CSV table of C-alpha atoms in Angstrom, one decimal:
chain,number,residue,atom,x,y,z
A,1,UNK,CA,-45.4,-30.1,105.9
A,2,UNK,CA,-45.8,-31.9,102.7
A,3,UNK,CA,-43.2,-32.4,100.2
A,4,UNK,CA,-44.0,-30.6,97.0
A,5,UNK,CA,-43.5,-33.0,93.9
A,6,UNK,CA,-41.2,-31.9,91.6
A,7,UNK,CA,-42.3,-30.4,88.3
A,8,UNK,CA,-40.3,-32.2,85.5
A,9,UNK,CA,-41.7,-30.0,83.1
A,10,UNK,CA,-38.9,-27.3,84.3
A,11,UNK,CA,-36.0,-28.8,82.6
A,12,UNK,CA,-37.3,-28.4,79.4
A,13,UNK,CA,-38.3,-24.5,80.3
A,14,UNK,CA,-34.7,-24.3,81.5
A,15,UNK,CA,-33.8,-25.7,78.2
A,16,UNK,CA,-35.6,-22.9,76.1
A,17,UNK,CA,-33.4,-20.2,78.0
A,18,UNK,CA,-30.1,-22.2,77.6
A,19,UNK,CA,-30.5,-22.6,73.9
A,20,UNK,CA,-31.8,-18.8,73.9
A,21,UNK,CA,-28.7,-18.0,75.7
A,22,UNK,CA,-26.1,-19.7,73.3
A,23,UNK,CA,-28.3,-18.0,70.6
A,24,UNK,CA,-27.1,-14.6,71.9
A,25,UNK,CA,-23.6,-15.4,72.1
A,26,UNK,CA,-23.4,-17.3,68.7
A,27,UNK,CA,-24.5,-13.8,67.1
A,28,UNK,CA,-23.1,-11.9,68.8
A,29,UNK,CA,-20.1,-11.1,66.5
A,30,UNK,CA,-22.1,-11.9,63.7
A,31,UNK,CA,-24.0,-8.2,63.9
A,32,UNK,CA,-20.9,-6.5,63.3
A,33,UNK,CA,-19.8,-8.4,60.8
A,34,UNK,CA,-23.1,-8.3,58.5
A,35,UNK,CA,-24.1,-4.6,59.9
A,36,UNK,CA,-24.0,-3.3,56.1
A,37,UNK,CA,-25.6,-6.5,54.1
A,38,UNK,CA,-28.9,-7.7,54.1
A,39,UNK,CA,-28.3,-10.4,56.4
A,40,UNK,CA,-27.7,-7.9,59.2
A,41,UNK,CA,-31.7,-7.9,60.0
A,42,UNK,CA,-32.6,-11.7,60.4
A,43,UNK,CA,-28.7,-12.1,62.9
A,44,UNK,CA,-30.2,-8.9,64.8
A,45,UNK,CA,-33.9,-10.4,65.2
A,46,UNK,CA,-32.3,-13.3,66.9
A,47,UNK,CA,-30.0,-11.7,69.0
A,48,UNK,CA,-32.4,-9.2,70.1
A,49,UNK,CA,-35.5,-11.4,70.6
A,50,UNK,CA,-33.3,-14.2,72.4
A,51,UNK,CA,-32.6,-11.0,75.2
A,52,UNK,CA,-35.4,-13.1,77.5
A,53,UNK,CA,-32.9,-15.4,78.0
A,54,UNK,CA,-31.2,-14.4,81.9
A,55,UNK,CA,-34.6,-12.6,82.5
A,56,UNK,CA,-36.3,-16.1,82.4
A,57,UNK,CA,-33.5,-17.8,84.2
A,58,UNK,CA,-34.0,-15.5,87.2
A,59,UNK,CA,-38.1,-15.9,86.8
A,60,UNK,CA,-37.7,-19.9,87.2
A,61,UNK,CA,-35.2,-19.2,90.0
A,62,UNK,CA,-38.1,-17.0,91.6
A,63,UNK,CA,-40.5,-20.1,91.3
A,64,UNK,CA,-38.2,-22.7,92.1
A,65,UNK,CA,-37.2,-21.0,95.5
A,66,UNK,CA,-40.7,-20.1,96.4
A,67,UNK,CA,-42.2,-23.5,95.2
A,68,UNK,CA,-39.8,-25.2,97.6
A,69,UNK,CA,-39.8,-23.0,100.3
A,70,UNK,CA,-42.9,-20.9,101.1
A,71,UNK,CA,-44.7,-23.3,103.2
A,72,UNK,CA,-41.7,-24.2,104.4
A,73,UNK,CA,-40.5,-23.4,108.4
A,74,UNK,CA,-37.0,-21.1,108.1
A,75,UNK,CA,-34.8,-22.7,110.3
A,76,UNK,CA,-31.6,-23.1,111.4
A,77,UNK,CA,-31.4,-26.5,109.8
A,78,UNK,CA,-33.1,-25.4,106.4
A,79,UNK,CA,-31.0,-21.8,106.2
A,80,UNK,CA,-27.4,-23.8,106.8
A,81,UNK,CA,-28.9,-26.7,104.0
A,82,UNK,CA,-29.6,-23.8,101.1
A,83,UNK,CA,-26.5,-22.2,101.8
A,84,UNK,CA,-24.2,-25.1,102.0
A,85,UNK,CA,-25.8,-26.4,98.8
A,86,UNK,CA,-25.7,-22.9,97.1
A,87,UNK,CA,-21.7,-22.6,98.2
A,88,UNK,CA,-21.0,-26.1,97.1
A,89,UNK,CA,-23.2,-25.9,93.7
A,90,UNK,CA,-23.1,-22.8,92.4
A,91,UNK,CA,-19.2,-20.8,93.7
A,92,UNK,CA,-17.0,-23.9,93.4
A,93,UNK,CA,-17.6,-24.2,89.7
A,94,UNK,CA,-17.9,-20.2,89.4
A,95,UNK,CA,-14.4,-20.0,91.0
A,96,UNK,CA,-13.1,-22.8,88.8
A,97,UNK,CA,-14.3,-21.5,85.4
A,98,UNK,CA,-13.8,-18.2,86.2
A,99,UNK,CA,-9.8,-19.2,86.5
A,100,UNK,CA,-10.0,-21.2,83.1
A,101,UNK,CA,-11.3,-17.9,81.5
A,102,UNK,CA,-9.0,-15.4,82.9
A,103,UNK,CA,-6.4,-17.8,82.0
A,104,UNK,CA,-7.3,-18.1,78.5
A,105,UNK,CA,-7.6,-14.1,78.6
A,106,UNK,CA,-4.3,-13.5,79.8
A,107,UNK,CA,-3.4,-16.7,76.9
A,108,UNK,CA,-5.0,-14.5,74.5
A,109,UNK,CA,-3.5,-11.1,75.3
A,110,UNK,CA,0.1,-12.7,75.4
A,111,UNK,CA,0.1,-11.5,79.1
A,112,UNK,CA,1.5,-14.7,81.0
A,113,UNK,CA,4.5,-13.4,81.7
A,114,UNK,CA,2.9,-10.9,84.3
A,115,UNK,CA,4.0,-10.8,88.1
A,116,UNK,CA,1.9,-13.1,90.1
A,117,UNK,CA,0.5,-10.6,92.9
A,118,UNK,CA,-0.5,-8.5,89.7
A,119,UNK,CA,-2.4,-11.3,88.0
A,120,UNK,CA,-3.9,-12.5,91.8
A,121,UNK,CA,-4.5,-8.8,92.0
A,122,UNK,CA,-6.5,-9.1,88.3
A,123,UNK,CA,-8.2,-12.2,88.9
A,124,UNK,CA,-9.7,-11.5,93.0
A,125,UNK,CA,-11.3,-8.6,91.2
A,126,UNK,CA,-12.9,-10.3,88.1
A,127,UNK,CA,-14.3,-13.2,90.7
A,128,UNK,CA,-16.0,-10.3,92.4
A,129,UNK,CA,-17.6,-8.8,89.5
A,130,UNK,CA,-17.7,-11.7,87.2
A,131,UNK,CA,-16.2,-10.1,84.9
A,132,UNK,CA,-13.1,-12.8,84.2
A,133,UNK,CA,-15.4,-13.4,80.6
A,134,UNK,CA,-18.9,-11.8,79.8
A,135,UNK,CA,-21.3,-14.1,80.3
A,136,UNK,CA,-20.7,-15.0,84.2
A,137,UNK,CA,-22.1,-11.8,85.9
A,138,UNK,CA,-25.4,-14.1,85.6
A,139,UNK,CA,-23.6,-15.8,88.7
A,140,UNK,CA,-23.0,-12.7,90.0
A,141,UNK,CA,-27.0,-12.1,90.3
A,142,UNK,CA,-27.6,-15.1,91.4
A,143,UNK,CA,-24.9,-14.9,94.4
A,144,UNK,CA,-26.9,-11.9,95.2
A,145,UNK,CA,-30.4,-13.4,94.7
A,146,UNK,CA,-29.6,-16.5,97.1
A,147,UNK,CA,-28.1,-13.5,100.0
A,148,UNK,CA,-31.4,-11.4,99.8
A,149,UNK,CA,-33.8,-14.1,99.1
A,150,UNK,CA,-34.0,-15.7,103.0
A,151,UNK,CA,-34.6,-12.1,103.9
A,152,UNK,CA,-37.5,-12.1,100.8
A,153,UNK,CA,-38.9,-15.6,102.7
A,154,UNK,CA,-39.1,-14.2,106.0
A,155,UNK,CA,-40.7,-11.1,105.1
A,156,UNK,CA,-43.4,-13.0,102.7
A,157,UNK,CA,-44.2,-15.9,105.1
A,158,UNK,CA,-44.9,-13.2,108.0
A,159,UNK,CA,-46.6,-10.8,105.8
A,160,UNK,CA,-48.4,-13.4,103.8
A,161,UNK,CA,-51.5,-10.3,103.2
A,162,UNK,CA,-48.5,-9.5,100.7
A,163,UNK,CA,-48.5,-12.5,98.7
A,164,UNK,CA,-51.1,-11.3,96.2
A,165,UNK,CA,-49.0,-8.1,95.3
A,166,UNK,CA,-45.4,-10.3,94.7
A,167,UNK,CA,-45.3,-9.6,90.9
A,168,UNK,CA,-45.9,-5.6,91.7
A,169,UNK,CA,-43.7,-5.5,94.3
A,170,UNK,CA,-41.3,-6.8,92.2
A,171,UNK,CA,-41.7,-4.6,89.3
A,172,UNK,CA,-41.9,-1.4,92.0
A,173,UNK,CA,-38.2,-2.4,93.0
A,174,UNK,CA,-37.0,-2.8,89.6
A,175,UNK,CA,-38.3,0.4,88.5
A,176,UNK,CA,-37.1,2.4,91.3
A,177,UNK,CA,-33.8,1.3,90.6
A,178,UNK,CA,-34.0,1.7,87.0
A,179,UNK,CA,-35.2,5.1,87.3
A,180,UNK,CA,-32.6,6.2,90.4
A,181,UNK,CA,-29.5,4.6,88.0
A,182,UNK,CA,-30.5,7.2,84.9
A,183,UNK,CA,-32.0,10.2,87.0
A,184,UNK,CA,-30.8,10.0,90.8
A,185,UNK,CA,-32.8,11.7,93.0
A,186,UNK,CA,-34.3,14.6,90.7
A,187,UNK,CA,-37.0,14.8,88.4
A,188,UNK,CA,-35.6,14.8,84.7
A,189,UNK,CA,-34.7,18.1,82.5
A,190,UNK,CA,-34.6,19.3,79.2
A,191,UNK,CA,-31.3,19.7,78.0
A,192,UNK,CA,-29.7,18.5,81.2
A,193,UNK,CA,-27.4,15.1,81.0
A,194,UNK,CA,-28.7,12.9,83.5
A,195,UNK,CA,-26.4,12.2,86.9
A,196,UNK,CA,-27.7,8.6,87.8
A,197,UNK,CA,-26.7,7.0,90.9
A,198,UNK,CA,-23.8,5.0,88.3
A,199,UNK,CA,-20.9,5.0,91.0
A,200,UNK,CA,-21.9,1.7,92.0
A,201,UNK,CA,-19.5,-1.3,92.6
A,202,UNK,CA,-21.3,-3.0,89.8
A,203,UNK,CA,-22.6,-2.5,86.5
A,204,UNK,CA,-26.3,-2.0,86.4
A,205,UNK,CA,-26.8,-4.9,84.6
A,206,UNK,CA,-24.9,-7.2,87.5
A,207,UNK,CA,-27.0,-5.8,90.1
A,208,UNK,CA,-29.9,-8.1,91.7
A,209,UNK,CA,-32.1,-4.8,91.7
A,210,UNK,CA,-32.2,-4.5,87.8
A,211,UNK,CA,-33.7,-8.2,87.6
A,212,UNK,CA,-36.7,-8.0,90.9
A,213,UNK,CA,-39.5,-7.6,88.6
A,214,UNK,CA,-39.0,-11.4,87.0
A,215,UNK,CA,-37.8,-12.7,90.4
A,216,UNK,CA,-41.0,-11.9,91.9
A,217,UNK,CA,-43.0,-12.1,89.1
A,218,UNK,CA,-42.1,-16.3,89.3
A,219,UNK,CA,-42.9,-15.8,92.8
A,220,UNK,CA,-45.7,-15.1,92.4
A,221,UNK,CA,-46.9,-17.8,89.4
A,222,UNK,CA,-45.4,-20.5,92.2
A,223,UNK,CA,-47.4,-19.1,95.1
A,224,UNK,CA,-50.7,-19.3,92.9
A,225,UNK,CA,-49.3,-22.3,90.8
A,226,UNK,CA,-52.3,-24.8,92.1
A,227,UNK,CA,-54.6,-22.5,90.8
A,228,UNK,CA,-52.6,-21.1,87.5
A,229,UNK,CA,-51.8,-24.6,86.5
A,230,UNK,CA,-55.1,-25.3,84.2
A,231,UNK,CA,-54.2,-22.0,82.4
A,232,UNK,CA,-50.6,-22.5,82.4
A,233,UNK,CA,-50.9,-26.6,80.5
A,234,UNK,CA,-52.5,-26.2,77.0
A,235,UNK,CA,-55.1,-29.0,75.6
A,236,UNK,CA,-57.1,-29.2,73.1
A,237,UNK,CA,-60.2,-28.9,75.6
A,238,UNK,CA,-59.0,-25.9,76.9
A,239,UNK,CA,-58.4,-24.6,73.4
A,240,UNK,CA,-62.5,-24.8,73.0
A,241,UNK,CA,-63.2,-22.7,76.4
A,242,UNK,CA,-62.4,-19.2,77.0
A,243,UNK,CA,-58.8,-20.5,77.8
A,244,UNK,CA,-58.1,-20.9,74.3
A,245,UNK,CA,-58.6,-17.1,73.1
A,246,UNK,CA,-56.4,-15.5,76.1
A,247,UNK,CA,-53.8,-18.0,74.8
A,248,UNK,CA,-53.7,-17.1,71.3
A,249,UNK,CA,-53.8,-13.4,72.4
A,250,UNK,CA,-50.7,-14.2,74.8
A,251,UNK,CA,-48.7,-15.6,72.2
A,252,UNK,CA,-49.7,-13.1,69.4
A,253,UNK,CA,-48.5,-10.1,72.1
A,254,UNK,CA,-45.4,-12.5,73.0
A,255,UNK,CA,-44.8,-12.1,69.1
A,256,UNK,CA,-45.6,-8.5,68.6
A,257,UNK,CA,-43.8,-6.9,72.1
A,258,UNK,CA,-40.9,-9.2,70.8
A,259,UNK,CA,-40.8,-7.9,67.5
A,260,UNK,CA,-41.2,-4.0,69.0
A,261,UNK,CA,-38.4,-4.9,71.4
A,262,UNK,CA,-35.8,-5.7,68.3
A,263,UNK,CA,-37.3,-2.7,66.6
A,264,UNK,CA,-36.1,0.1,69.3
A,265,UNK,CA,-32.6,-2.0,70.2
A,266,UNK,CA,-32.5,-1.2,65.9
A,267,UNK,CA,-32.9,2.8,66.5
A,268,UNK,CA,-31.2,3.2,69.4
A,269,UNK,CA,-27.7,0.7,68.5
A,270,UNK,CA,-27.9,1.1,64.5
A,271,UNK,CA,-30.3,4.4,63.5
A,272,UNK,CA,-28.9,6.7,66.1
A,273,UNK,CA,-32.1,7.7,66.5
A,274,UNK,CA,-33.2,9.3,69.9
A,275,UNK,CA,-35.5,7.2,72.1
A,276,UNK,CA,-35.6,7.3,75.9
A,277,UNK,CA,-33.7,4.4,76.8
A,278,UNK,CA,-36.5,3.8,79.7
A,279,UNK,CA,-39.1,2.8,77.1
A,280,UNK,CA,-36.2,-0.1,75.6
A,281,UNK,CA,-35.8,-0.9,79.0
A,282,UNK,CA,-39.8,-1.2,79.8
A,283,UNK,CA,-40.7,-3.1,76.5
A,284,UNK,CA,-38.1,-5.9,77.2
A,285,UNK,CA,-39.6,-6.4,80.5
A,286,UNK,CA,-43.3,-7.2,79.4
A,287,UNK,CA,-40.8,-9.4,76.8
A,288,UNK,CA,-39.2,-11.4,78.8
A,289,UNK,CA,-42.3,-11.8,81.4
A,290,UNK,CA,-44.4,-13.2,78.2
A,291,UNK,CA,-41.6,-15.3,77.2
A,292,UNK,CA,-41.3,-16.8,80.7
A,293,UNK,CA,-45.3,-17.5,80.6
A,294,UNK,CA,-44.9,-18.9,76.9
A,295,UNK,CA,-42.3,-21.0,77.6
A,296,UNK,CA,-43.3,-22.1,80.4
A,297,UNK,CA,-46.3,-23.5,78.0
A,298,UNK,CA,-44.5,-24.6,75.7
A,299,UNK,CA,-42.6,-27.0,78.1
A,300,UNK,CA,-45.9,-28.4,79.7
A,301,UNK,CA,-47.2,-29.1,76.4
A,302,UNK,CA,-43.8,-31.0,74.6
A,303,UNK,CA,-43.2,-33.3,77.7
A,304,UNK,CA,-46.8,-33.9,78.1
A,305,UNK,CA,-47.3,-34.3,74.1
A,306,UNK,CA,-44.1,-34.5,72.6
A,307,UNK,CA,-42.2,-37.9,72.0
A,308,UNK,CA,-40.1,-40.3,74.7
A,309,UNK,CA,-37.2,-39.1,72.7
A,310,UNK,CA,-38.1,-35.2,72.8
A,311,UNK,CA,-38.8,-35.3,75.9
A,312,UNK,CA,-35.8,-37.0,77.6
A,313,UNK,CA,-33.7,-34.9,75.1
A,314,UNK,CA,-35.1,-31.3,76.4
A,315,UNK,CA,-35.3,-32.3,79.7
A,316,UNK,CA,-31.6,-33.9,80.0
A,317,UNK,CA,-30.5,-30.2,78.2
A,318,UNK,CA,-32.4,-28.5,81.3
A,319,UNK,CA,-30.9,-30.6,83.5
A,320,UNK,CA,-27.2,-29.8,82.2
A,321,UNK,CA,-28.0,-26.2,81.6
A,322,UNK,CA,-25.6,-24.6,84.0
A,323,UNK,CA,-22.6,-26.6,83.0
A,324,UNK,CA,-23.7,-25.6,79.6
A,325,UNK,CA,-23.8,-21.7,80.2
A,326,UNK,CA,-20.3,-22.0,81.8
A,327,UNK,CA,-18.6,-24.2,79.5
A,328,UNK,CA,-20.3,-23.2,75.9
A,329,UNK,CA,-18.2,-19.6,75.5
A,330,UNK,CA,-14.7,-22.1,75.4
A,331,UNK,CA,-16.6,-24.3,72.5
A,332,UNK,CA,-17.5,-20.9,70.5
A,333,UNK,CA,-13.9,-19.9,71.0
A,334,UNK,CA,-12.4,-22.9,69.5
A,335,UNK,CA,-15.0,-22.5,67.1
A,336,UNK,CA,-14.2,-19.2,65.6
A,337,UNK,CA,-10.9,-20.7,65.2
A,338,UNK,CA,-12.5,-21.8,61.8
A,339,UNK,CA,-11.8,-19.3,58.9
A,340,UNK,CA,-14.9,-18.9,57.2
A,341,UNK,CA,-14.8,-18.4,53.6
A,342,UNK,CA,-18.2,-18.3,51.5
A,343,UNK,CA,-21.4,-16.2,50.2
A,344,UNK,CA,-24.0,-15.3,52.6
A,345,UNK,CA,-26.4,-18.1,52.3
A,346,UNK,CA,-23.3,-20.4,53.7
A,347,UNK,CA,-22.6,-17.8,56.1
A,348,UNK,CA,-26.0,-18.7,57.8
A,349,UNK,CA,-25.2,-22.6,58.0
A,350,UNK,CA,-21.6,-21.3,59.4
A,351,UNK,CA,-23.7,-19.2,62.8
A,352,UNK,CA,-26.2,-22.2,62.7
A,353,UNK,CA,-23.1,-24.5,62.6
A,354,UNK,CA,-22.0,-22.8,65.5
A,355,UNK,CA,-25.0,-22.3,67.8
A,356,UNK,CA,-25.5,-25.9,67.4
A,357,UNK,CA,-22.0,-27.1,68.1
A,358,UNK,CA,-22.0,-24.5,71.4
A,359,UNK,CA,-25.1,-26.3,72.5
A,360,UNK,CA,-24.7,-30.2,72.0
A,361,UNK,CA,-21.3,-30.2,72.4
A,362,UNK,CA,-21.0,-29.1,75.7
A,363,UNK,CA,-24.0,-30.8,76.6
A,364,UNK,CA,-22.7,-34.0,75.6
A,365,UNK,CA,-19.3,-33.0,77.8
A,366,UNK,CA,-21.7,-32.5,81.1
A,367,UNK,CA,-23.8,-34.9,80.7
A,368,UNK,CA,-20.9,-37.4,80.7
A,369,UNK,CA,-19.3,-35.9,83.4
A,370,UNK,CA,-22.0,-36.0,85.3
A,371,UNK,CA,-22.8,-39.3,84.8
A,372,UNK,CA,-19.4,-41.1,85.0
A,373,UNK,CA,-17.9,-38.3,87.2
A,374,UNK,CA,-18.7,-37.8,91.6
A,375,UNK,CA,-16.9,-35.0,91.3
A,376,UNK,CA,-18.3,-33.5,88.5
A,377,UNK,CA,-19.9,-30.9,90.6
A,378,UNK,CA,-16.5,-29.2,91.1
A,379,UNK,CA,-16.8,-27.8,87.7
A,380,UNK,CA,-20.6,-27.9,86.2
A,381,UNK,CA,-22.7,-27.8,89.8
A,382,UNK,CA,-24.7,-30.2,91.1
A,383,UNK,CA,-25.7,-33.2,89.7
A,384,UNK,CA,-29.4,-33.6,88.0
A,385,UNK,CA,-31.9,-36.1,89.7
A,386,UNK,CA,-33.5,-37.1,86.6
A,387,UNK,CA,-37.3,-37.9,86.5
A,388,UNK,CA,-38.9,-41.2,87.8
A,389,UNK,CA,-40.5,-43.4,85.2
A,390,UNK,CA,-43.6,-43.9,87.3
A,391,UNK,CA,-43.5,-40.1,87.6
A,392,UNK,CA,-43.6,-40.0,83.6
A,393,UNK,CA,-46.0,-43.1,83.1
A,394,UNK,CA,-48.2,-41.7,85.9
A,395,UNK,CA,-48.8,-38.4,83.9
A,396,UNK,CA,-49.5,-40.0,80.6
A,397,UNK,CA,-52.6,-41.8,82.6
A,398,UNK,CA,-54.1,-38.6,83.7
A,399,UNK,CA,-53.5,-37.5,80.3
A,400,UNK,CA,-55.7,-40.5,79.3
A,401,UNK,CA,-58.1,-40.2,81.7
């Protein structure tokens, strides 16, 4: 078996979704704030449009897994390896940053005083459902991604006729599930509420189901990537062939889906007007799986093209990105603490302010930690292997040649 090399371009795809991530949570309070003033629509176009963000987190997981691991025999030896690194990696810092945010809940609420047993009671059941603050049911997924996904393997290595039909697959699943959690198992009726299968132990949106389509679908661009890769990197040559047109049309129907997408979350969260919920759900799909293909573009073409110091930024904000997702909702927190006071034109510099502190601020934090730190895992996961410079030097030769 040969070792796959390692695709460097990655970290800056991972950070596009981080920063897109940070983007929703920095508005987040902002559209109810500005719901009735004309900057309402431009702090809604962001939020909404930035919605890609876990969608394309869970596509690169679906390439990353398969890229490593299709070719590769599932053993003993490789299935204790994943899952040691996955418990060590990914739950110790879960467990430790979901205590630091029920904490700071019951801090918030005034509730320390509460009997032990009823706050161990509390807490067992927000690690469960990652609910102990908002934003880590993503770990949630991904807990339940890295159970099914040896399953996924085994089936797809021994079924390899099934290979071609990943990204379908994956949609199939979704859309079963989608459709079971409004319906249940009856067609639709006028006039009749639906009764969903919604007595489920999670919230839809914490369920692995709800997210199969972009699993799969980076399955599937890993599987292929050796023959995907010339349309996936951008040049100027390829601008000049028949490459060039079907990626001006991709980016133009990344811009137009995107700009549909924040147009029915408008009707259906601020117009009240009636839309099937299904057709929101369908039209952030093709969203986010154009925004995984885009960016994925966009991050061949800035490490390839883009500056030493670009580069090396982008990348090391990929390479910090989970410590960043756990850590940035503390920084917004302290944040808010500042009392704005100003027109509306300041009150843009004030969310700006604030995405950017969210962002560099904590990335600054891991990245230290995790390069004068050992232990630094406990709390941000496991510690980047930043690229080789041969690796970086080799590629600018091809780029010459």
């Amino acid at each position: 078996m040969i070792k796959k090399e390692r695709i460097n371009e990655l970290d800056v795809f991972r950070s596009f979704a981080i920063m897109a991530v940070v983007a929703i949570h920095a508005t987040s309070q902002t559209l109810a704030a500005t719901i009735n003033t004309s900057s309402y629509y431009p702090f809604l176009f962001m939020n909404v449009f930035s919605k890609f963000a876990v969608p394309v987190f869970i596509f690169l997981s679906g390439f990353v897994l398969f890229y490593n691991y299709i070719d590769r025999p599932l053993d003993g030896a490789t299935f204790k390896k994943f899952y040691t690194k996955r418990l060590l990696y990914i739950l110790v810092p879960y467990f430790m940053f979901s205590a630091f945010y029920y904490a700071l809940q019951l801090y918030r609420k005034k509730e320390m005083d509460l009997p032990f047993l009823q706050i161990l009671r509390q807490f067992g059941v927000h690690l469960l459902k990652g609910t102990a603050h908002t934003h880590l049911y993503y770990v949630v997924i991904m807990i339940q991604l890295y159970v099914l996904f040896p399953l996924l393997l085994l089936l797809f290595q021994k079924q390899r006729k099934l290979l071609p039909w990943l990204a379908i697959i994956g949609f199939g699943i979704q859309w079963i599930f989608v459709y079971l959690y409004k319906y249940g198992f009856h067609l639709p009726q006028a006039g009749v509420v639906p009764q969903g299968i919604r007595n489920l132990p999670l919230p839809k949106g914490s369920i692995v189901l709800s997210y199969m389509a972009f699993f799969l679908f980076g399955a599937a661009i890993a599987v292929y990537y050796s023959r995907l890769k010339d349309w996936l990197i951008m040049t100027s040559k390829g601008f000049l062939s028949a490459k060039g047109i079907v990626w001006i049309i991709l980016w133009l129907a990344w811009v137009v889906v995107g700009t549909i997408h924040v147009g029915l979350y408008y009707q259906l969260n601020t117009t009240g007007t009636s839309v099937n919920t299904l057709w929101y759900e369908f039209v952030w799909d093709i969203h986010s799986m154009l925004s995984a293909i885009v960016l994925m573009q966009l991050s061949f073409l800035l490490y390839r093209r883009g500056g030493q110091l670009l580069r090396r930024g982008l990348s090391s904000i990929g390479a910090c990105s989970f410590g960043i997702f756990l850590l940035h909702p503390f920084l917004l927190f302290l944040y808010r603490k500042w009392v704005f006071h100003g027109g509306s034109l300041q009150y843009v510099g004030y969310i700006f302010l604030e995405w950017l502190v969210a962002l560099v601020v904590s990335w600054i934090i891991v990245h230290l930690f995790f390069k004068y730190a050992k232990w630094s895992w406990i709390f941000f996961g496991s510690i980047p292997a930043m690229p080789k410079k041969q690796t970086i030097n080799r590629r600018k030769e091809n780029l010459k040649s």
